[in-house]
Coordinates of C-alpha atoms and ligand atoms in Angstrom, one line a residue:
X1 CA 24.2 110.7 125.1
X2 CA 22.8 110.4 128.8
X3 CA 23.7 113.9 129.7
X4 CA 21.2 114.9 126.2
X5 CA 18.5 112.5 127.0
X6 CA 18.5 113.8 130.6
X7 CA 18.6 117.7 129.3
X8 CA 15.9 117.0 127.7
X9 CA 13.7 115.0 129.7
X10 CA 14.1 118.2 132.3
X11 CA 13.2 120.4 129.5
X12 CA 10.2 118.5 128.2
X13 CA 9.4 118.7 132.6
X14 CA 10.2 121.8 133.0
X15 CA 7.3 122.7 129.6
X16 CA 4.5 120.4 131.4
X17 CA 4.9 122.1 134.6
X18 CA 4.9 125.4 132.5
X19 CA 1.6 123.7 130.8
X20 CA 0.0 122.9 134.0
X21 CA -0.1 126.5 135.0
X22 CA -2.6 127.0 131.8
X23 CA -4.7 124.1 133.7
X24 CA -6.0 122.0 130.5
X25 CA -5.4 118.3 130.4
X26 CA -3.7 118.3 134.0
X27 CA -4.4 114.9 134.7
X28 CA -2.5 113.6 132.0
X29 CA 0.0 115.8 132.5
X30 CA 0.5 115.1 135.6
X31 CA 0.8 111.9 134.7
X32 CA 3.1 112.0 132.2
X33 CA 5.2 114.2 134.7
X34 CA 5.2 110.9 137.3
X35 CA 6.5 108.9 134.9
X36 CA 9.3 111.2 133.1
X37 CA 10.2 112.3 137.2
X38 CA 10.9 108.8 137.7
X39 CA 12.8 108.3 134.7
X40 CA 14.7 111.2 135.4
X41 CA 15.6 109.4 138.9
X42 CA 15.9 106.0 137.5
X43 CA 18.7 107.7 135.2
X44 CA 20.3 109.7 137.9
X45 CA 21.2 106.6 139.9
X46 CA 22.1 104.9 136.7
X47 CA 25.1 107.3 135.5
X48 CA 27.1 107.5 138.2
X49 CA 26.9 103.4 138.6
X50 CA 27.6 103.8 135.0
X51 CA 30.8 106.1 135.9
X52 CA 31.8 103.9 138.4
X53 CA 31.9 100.7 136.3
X54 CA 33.3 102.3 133.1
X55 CA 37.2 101.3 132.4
X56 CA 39.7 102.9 130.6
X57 CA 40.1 101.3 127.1
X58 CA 44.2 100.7 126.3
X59 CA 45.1 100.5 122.7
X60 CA 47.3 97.3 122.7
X61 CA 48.0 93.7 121.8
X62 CA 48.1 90.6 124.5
X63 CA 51.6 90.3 124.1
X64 CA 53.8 92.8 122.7
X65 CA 57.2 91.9 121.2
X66 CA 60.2 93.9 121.6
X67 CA 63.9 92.6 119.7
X68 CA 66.9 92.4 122.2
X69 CA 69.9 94.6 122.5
X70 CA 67.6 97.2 120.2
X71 CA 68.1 100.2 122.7
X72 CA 63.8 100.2 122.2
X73 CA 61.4 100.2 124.8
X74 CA 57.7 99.5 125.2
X75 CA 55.6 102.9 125.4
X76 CA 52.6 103.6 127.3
X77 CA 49.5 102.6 125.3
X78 CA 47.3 105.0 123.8
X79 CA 44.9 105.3 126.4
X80 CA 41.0 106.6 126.5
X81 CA 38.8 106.9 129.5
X82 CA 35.3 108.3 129.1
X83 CA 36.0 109.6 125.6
X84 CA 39.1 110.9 126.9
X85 CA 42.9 110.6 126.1
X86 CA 44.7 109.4 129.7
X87 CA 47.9 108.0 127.9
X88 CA 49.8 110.3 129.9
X89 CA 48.5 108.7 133.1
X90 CA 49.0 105.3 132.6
X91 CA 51.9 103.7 134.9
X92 CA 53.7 100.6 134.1
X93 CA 54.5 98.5 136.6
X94 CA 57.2 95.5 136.5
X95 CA 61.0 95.4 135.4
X96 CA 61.9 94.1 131.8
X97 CA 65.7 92.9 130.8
X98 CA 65.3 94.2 127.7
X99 CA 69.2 92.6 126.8
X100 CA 67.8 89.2 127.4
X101 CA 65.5 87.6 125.1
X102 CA 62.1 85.8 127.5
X103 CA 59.0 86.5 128.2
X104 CA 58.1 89.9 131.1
X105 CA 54.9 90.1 132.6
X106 CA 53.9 93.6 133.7
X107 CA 50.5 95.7 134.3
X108 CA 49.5 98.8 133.5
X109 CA 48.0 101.6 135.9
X110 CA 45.1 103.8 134.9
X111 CA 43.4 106.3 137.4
X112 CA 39.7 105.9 137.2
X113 CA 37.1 108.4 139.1
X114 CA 36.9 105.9 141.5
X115 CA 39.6 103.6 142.4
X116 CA 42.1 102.3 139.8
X117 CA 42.3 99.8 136.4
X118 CA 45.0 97.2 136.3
X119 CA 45.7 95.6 133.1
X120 CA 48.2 92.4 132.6
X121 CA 50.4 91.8 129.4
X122 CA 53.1 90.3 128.4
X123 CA 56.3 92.0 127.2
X124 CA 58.3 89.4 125.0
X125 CA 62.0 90.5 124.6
X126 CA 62.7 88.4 120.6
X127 CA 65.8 88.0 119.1
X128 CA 64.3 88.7 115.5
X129 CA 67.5 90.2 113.6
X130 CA 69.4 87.4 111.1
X131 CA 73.2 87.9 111.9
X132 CA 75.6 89.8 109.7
X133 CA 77.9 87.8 107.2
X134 CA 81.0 89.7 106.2
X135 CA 83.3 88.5 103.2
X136 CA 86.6 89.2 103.4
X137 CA 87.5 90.7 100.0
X138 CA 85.6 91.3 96.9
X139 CA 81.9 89.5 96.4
X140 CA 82.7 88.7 92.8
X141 CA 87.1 87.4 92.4
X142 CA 88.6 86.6 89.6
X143 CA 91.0 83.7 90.0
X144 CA 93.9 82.4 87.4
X145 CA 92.4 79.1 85.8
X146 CA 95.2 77.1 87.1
X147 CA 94.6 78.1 90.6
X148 CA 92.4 76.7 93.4
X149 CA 90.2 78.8 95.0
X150 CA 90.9 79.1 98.6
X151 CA 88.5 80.4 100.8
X152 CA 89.7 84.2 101.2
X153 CA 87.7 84.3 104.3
X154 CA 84.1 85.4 105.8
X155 CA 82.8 86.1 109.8
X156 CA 79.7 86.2 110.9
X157 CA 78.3 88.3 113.8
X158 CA 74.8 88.6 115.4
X159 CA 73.0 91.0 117.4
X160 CA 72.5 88.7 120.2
X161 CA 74.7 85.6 120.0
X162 CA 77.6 87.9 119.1
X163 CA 80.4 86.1 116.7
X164 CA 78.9 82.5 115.7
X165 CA 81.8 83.0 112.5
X166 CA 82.3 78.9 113.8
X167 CA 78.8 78.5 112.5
X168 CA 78.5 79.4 109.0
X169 CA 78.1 76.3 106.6
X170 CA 80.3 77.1 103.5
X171 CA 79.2 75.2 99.9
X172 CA 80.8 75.4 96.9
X173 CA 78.2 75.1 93.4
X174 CA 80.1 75.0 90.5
X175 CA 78.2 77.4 88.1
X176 CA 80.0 77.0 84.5
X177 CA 83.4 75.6 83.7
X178 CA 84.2 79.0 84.7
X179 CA 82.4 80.0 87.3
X180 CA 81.6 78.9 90.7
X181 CA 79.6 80.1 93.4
X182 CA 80.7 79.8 97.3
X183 CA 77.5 79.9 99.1
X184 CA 78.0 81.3 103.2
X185 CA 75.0 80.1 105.0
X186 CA 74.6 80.6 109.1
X187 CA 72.1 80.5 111.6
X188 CA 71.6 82.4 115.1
X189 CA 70.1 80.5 117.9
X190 CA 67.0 82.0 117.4
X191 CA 66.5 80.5 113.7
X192 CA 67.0 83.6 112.1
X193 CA 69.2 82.8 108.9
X194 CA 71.2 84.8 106.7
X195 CA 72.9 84.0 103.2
X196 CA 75.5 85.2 101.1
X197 CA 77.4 84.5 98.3
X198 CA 80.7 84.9 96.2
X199 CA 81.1 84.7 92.8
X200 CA 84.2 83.2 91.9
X201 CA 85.5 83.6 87.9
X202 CA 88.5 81.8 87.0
X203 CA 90.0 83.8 84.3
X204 CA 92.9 83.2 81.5
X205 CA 95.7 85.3 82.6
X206 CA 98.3 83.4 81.3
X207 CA 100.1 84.1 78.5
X208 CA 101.5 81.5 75.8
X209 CA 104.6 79.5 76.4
X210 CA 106.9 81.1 73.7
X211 CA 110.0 78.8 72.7
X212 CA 112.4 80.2 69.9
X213 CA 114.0 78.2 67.5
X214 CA 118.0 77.9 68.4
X215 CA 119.8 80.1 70.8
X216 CA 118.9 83.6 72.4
X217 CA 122.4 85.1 71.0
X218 CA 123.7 84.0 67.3
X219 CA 125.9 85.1 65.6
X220 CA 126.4 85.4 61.7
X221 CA 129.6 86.3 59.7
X222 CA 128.7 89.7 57.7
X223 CA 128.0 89.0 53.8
X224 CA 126.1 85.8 55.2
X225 CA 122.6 85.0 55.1
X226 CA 120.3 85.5 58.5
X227 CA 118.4 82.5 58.4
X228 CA 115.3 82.9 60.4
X229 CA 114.6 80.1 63.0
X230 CA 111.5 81.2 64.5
X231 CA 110.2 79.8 67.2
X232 CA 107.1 78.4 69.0
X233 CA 104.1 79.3 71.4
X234 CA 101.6 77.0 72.9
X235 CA 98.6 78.2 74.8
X236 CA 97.4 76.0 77.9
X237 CA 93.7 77.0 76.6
X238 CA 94.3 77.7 72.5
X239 CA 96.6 75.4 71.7
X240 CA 99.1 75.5 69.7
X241 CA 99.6 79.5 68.1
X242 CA 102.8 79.0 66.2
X243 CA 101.4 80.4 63.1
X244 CA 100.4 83.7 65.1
X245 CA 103.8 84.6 66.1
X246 CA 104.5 87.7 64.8
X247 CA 108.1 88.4 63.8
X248 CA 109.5 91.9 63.9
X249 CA 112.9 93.1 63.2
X250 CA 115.4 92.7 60.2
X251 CA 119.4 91.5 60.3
X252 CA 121.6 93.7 57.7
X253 CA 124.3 91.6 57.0
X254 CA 126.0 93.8 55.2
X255 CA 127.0 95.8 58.8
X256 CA 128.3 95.0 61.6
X257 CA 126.6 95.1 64.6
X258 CA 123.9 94.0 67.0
X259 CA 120.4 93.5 65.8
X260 CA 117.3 92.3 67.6
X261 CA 114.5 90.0 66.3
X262 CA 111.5 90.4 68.6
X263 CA 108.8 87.4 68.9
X264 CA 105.4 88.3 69.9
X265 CA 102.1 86.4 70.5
X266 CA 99.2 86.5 72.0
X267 CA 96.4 84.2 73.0
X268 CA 92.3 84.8 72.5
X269 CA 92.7 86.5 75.9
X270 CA 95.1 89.2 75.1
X271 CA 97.7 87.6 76.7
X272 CA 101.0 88.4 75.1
X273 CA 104.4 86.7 75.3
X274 CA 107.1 88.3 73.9
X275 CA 111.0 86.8 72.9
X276 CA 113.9 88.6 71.8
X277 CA 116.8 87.5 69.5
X278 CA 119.9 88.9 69.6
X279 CA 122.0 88.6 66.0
X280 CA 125.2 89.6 66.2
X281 CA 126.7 90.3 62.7
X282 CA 130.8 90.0 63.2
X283 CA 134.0 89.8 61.2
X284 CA 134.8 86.3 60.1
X285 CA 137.3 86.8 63.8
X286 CA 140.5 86.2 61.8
X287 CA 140.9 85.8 57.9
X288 CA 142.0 82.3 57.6
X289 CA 144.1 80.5 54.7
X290 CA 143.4 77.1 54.4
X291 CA 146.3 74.7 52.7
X292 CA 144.8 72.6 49.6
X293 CA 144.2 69.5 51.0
X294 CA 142.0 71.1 53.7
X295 CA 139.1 68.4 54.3
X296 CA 135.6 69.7 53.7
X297 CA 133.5 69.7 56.9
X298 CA 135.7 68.6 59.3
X299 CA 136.1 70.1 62.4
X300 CA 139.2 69.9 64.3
X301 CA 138.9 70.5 68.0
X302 CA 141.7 72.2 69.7
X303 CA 142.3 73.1 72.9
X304 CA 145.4 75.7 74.1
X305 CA 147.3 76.8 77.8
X306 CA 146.6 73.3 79.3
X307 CA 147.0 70.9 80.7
X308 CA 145.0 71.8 83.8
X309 CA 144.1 69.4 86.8
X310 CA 140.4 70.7 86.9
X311 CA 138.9 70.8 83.3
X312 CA 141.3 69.0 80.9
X313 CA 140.6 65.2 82.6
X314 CA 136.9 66.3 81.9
X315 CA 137.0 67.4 78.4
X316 CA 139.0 63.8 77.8
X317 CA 135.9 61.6 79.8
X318 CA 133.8 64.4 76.7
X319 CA 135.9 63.2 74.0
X320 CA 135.9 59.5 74.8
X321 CA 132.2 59.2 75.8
X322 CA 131.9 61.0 72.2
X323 CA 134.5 59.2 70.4
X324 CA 136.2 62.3 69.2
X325 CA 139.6 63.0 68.7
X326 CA 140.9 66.3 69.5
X327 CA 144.4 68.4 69.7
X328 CA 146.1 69.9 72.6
X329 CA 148.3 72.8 72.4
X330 CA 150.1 72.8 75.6
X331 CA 152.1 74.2 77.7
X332 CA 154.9 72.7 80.3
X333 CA 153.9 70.8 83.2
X334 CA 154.2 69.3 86.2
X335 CA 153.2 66.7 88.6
X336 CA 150.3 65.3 88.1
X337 CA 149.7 67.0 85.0
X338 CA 152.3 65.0 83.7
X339 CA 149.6 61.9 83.6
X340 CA 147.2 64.2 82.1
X341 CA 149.4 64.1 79.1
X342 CA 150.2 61.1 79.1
X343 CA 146.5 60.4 79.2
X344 CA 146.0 62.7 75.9
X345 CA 148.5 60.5 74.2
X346 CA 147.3 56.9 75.3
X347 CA 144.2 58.5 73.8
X348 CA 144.4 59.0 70.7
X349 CA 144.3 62.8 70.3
X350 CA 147.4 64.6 69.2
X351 CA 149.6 66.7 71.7
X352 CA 150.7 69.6 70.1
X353 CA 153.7 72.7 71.6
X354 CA 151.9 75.6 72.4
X355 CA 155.3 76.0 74.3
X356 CA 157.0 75.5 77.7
X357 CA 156.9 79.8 78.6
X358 CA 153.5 81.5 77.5
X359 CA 155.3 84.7 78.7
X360 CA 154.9 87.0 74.9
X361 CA 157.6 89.2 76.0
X362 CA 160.6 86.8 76.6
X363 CA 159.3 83.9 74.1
X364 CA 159.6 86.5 70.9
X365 CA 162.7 88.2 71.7
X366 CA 164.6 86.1 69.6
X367 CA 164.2 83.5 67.0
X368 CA 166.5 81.5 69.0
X369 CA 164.6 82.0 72.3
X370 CA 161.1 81.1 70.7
X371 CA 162.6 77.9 68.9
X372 CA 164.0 76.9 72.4
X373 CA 160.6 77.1 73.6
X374 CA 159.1 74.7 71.7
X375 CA 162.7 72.4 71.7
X376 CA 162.3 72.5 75.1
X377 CA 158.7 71.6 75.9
X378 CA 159.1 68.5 72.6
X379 CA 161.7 67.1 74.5
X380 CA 159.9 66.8 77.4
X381 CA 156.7 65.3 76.0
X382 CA 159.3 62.4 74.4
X383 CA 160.0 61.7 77.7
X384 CA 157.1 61.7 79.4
X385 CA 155.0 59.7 76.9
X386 CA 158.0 59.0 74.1
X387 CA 155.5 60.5 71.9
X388 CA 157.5 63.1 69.4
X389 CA 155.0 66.4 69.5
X390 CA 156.1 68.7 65.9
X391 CA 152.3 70.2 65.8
X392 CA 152.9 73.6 66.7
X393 CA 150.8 77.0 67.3
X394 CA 151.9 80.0 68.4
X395 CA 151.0 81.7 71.4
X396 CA 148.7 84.6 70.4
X397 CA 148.3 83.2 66.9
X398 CA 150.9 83.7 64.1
X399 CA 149.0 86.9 63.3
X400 CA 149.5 88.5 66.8
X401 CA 150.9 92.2 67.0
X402 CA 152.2 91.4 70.6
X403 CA 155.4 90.3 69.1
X404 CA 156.4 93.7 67.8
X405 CA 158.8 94.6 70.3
X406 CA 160.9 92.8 68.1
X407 CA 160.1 93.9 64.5
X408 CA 159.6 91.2 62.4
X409 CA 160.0 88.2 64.7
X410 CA 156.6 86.6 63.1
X411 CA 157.6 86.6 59.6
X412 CA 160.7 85.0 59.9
X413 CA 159.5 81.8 62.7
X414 CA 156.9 81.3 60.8
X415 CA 158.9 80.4 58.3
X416 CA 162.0 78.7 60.6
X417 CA 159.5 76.2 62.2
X418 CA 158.8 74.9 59.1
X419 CA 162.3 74.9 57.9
X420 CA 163.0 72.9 61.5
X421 CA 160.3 70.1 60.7
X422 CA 157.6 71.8 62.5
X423 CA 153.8 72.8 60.8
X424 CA 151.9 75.4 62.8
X425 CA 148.3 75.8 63.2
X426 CA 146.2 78.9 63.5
X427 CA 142.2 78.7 63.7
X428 CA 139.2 79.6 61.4
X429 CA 136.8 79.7 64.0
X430 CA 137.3 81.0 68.0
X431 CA 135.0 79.8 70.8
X432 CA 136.2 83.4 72.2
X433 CA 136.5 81.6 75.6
X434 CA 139.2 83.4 76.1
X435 CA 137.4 87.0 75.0
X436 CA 134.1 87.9 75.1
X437 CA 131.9 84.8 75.7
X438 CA 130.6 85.1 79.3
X439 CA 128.6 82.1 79.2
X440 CA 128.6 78.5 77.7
X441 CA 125.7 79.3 75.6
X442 CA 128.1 82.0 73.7
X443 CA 130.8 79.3 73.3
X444 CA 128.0 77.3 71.5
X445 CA 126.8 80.3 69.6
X446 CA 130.2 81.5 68.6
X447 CA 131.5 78.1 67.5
X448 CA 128.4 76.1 65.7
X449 CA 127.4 79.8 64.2
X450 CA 130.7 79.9 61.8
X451 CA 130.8 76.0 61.2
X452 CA 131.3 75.5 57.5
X453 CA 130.8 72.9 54.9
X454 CA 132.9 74.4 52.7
X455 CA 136.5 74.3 54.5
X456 CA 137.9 72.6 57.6
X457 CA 137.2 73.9 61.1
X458 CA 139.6 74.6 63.2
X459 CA 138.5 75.8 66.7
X460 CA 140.0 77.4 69.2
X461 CA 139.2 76.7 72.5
X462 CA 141.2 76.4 75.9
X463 CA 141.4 73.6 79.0
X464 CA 143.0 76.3 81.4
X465 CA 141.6 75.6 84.6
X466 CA 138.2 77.2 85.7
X467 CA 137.0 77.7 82.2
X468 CA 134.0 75.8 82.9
X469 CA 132.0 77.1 79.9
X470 CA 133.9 75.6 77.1
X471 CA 133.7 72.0 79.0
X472 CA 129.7 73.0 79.0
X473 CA 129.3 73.4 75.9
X474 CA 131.9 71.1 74.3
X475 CA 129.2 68.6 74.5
X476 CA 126.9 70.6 72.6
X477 CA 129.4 71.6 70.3
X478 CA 129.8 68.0 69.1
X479 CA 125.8 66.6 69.1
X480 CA 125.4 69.2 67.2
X481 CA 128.2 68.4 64.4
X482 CA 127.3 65.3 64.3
X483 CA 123.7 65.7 63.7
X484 CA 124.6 68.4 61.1
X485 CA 127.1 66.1 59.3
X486 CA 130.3 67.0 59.9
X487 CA 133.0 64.8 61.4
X488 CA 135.9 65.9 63.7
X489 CA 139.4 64.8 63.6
X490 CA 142.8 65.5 65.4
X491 CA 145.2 67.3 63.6
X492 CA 147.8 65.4 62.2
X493 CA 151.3 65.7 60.0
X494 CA 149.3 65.1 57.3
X495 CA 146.8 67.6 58.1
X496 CA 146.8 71.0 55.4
X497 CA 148.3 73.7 57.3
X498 CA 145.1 76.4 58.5
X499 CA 147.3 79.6 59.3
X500 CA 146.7 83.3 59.6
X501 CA 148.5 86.3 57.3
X502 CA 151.5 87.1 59.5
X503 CA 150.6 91.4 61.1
X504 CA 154.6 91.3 62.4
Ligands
LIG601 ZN1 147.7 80.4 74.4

């Protein structure tokens, strides 16, 4: 702007001179000329004072902030001197720890045409980031409704304090009976705060409780009826869903074999629960003839092969604690098995010859040899307990095929032991704890499962030592005829013969 003024004041002088040369009006010209000469030297001292006094202009706030640790650092301003652009000349002078947060004076340098501008500010290293939360696992967990959340785990990390994990404030909000929210909160020492939450959803995952009716494994004579049992669920959060138990599988008992019944059920979360039943369609295990004065619903208890020192004194605490008589089949003994007998006798229950040798292959190689087997073994239980013992049954059943190595031998003892004041005994129903039954729950199975109203029972079970699973579930055995209304007895002299058809 000066430089044009000036141009042109020394135009409009250099005119008037011109116009002086044409000499009218040259007083006032001249005039004039005085006063625009002086102007012209009035503004020619002026400028360069102006120069001189002018400062660069620097584009920039009093105090400029910078955040720690941000690997930023300050720029030269933008920078204009006399309508020019000097950025690139501007020095800074003064250190600045940009790593630690504070407050760093420094000045900038800008080259003038004469001498040089300072200009203070202050550089002021903030710590301006909130720190990081981190959840260990999933932001939104689902959680069994029986369970108790546990916190899965969080850290916290900032850019300056490094881990302050010690420092996050953890709340818990419960949202809906269902639902709560765990609420991270945590502070750096700057005040810069950061949040974050997790959604916790406690879920149903659990299926029903699903109960059958009876026993895993039954078994049911072929020609009989299955009777289905059912069985029961309860849900923690339905209820009670018996009537949605849905029952698949069918029982021919018409054939022989194993069938499955499967139980299934699920709650109003899809949870299922599913039961299996195993029915077992057998052979009535030996066809048995009853004599004519068998009594109805009785069940006759007997036991075979013992005494034994570890299971027969238990059975008897059974039987007394149960106030049932039962029958022993045994076999000879010795020692302290001697009061074991005794014990059977004092009593009440009947000691019957199963017969001093057990041995198949020397007992029924004569008629004479077997009948000396049971002699023998009577004889002694007279004079151990003066008891006289003419119950008899023979070993492996009068229907065993064992015996024929010697052709015969069955059909004619069965008939001698009667002729020598003897009855034998067979069975109707076998606990099989001698066969197949692995556990006391098939004992159970395979003796209340052929229980009948219609005849007398006669079971066959053994007190040979270790056989722990008839002593299990002899207990069992009995609740369960009494509650069903059948009585148990020993057999007695009296007793109707129950006896298998003779196979030798
Ligand atoms: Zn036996």
């Amino acid at each position: 702007m000066i430089i044009i003024i000036e141009v042109l004041i020394t135009v409009i002088v250099a005119l008037l001179l011109t116009k002086i040369c044409k000499g009218k009006k040259e007083k006032k010209i001249k005039k004039s000329i005085g006063f625009l000469i002086a102007l012209e030297l009035l503004l020619f001292i002026s400028i360069p004072t102006t120069f001189a006094l002018a400062n660069p202009r620097l584009e920039i706030q009093d105090v400029v902030e910078i955040e720690v640790n941000s690997n930023k650092q300050i720029e030269t301003p933008k920078t204009s001197y006399l309508c020019q652009n000097v950025s690139d000349n501007v020095k800074i002078i003064g250190e600045i720890d940009y790593n630690t947060v504070g407050d760093y004076e420094i000045e900038y340098e800008v080259p003038k045409l004469v001498g040089k501008y300072y200009e203070k500010h202050i550089i002021r290293v903030v710590d301006k980031t909130s720190p990081e939360i981190v959840l260990t696992g999933e932001e939104v967990v689902d959680l069994s409704y029986n369970k108790e959340y546990e916190e899965i785990g969080v850290t916290a990390t900032d850019n300056y304090d490094g881990d302050i994990t010690d420092k996050i404030n953890i709340e818990r909000k419960e949202i809906s009976e269902n639902q709560i929210e765990i609420k991270y909160t945590v502070s750096d020492n700057a005040g810069n705060l950061s949040t974050k939450t997790r959604t916790v959803n406690f879920i149903d995952d659990i299926a029903p409780v699903l109960t059958l009716n009876g026993k895993e494994k039954i078994s049911v004579i072929k020609g009989n009826n299955y009777k289905e049992q059912g069985a029961k669920a309860v849900d923690e959060k339905d209820g009670d869903l018996t009537e949605k138990i849905e029952i698949e599988g069918n029982v021919d008992t018409s054939k022989n074999g194993t069938y499955t019944i499967t139980y299934k059920v699920s709650d109003s979360k899809g949870n299922v629960a599913i039961k299996k039943r195993n029915v077992s369609v057998i052979n009535q295990p030996v066809q048995a003839k009853t004599g004519a004065n068998g009594q109805k619903g009785v069940i006759y208890l007997t036991f075979d092969d013992g005494p034994s020192t570890s299971i027969t004194p238990k059975i008897l605490d059974i039987l007394k604690k149960k106030n049932v008589k039962a029958t022993f089949f045994i076999l000879n003994y010795d020692g302290a098995k001697e009061e074991i007998v005794k014990r059977e006798v004092n009593e009440g229950h009947t000691v019957a010859i199963h017969g001093y040798s057990h041995n198949y292959k020397e007992i029924y190689k004569s008629e004479e040899i077997y009948m000396q087997n049971i002699k023998k073994l009577q004889d002694k239980i007279k004079k151990s307990t003066g008891y006289n013992a003419t119950i008899t049954r023979f070993p492996g059943g009068s229907s065993n095929t064992v015996s024929k190595y010697n052709p015969g031998i069955m059909s004619r003892l069965t008939k001698k032991v009667l002729d020598n004041g003897y009855k034998y005994f067979d069975w109707n129903i076998s606990s099989e704890d001698a066969g197949d039954a692995k556990t006391s729950d098939d004992v159970y199975e395979n003796v209340v499962s052929n229980l009948s109203k219609s005849r007398s029972n006669v079971v066959l079970m053994h007190d040979f030592n270790g056989n722990t699973k008839t002593l299990n579930a002899l207990e069992d055995i009995i609740d369960y005829g009494i509650s069903n209304g059948y009585t148990f007895s020993k057999i007695t002299e009296s007793t109707a013969m129950v006896t298998h058809s003779v196979n030798n």
